[in-house]
PDB file of C-alpha atoms in Angstrom:
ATOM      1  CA  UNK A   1     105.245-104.706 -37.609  1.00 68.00           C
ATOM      2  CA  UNK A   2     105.478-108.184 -38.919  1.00 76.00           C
ATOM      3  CA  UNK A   3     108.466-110.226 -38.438  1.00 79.00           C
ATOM      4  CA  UNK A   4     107.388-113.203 -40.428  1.00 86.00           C
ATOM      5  CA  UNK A   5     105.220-114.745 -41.727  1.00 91.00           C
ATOM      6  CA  UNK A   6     102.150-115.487 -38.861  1.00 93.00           C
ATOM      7  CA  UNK A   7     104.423-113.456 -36.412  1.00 95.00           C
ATOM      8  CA  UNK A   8     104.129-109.745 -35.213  1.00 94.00           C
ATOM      9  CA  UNK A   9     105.330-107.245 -32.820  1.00 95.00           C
ATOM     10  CA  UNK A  10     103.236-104.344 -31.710  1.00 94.00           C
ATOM     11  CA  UNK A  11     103.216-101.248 -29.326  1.00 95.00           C
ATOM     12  CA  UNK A  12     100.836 -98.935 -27.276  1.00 94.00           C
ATOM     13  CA  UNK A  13     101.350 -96.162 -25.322  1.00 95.00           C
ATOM     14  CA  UNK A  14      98.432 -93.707 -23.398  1.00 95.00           C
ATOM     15  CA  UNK A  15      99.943 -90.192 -22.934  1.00 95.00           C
ATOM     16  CA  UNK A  16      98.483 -87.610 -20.235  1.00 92.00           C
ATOM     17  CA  UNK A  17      98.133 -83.895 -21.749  1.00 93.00           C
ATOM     18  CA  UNK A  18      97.024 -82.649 -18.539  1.00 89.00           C
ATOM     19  CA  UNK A  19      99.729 -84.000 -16.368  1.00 85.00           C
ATOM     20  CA  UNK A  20     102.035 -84.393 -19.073  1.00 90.00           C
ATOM     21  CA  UNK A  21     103.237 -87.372 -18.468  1.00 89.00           C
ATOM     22  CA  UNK A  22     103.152 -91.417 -20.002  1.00 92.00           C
ATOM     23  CA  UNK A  23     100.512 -93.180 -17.963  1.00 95.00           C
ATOM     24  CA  UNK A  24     100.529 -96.638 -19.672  1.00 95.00           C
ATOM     25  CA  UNK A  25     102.783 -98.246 -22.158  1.00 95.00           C
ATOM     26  CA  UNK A  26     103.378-101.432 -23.088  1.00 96.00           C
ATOM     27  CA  UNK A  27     104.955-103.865 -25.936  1.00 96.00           C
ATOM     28  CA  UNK A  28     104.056-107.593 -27.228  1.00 95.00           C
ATOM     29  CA  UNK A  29     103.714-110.241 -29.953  1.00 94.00           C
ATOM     30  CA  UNK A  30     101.496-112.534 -31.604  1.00 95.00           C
ATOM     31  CA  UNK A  31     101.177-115.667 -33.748  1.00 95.00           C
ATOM     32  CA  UNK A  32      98.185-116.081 -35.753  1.00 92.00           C
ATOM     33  CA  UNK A  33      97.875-118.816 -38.601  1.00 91.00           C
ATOM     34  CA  UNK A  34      94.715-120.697 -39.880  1.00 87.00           C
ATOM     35  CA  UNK A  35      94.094-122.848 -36.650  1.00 89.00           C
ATOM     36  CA  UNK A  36      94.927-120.466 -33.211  1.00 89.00           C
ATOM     37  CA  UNK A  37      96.171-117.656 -32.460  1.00 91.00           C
ATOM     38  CA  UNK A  38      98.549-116.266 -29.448  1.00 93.00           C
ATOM     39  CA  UNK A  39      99.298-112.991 -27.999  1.00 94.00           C
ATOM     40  CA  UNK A  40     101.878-112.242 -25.425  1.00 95.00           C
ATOM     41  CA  UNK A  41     101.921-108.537 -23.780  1.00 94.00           C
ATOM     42  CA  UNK A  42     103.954-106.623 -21.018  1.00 96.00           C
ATOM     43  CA  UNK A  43     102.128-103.441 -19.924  1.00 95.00           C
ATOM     44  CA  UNK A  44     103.111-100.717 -17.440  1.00 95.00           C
ATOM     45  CA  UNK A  45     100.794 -98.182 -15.906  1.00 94.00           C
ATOM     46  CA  UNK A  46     101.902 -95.278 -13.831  1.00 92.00           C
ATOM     47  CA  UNK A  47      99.704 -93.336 -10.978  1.00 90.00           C
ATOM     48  CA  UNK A  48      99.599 -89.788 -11.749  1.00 86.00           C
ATOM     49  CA  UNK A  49      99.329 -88.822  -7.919  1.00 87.00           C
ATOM     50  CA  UNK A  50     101.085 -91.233  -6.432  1.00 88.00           C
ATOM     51  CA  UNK A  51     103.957 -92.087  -9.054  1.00 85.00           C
ATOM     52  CA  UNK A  52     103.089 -95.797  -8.203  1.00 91.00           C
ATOM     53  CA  UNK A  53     103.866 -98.185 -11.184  1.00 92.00           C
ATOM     54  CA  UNK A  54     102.011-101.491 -11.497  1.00 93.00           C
ATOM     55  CA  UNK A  55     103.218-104.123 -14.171  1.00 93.00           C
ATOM     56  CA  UNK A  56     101.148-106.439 -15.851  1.00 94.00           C
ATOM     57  CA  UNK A  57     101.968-109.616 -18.307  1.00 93.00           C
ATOM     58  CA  UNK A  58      99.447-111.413 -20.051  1.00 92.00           C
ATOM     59  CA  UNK A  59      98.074-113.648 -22.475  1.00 90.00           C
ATOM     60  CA  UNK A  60      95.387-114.816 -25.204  1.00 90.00           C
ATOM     61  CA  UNK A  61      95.673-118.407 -26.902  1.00 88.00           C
ATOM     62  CA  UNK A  62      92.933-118.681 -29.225  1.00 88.00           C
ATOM     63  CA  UNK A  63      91.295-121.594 -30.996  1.00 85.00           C
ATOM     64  CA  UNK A  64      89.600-120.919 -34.464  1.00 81.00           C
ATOM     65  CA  UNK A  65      86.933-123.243 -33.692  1.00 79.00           C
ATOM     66  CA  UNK A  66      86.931-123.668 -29.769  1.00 79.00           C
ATOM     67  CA  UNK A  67      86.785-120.090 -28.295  1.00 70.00           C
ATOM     68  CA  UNK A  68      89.043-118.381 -26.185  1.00 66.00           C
ATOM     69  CA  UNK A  69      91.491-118.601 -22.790  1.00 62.00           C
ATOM     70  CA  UNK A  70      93.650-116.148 -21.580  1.00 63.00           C
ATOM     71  CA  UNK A  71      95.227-114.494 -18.743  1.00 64.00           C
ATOM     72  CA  UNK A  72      96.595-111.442 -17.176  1.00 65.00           C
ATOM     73  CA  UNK A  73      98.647-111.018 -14.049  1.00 62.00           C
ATOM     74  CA  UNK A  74      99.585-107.892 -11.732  1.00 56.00           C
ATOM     75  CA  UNK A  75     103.828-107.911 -11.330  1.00 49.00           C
ATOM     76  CA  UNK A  76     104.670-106.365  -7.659  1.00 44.00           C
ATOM     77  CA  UNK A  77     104.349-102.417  -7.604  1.00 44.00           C
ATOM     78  CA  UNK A  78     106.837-100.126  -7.300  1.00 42.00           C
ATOM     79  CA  UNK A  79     106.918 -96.334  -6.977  1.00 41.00           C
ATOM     80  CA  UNK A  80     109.504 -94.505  -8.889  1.00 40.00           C
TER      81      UNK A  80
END
């Protein structure tokens, strides 16, 4: 969904038929004009055995004519 010009929000989710249950979902945004763009996500991703949830946030900053950088980072687990 765009929220503006250059801006946008976006959504995922990976669904389990055999265990019926939501294994990963997650939500972010991004800018993107003529000279960069930059993506923001929050992701969640649950253990079908153990019911353990991991977090994750990350990012992507992106240069039209220098390349990429971005990184990802695991939030403390918890079970639920």
């Amino acid at each position: 969904t765009h929220l503006a010009q250059n801006w946008r929000l976006f959504g995922t989710g990976t669904y389990d038929l055999q265990s019926n249950v939501l294994v990963k979902d997650g939500v972010g945004f991004a800018y993107n004009d003529s000279c960069f763009t930059y993506i923001m996500t929050y992701s969640q991703t649950r253990d079908t055995v153990t019911k353990e949830v991991s977090q994750n946030i990350g990012f992507n900053l992106s240069f039209r004519t220098l390349g990429d950088f971005g990184s990802s980072t695991s939030a403390i687990d918890t079970i639920q």
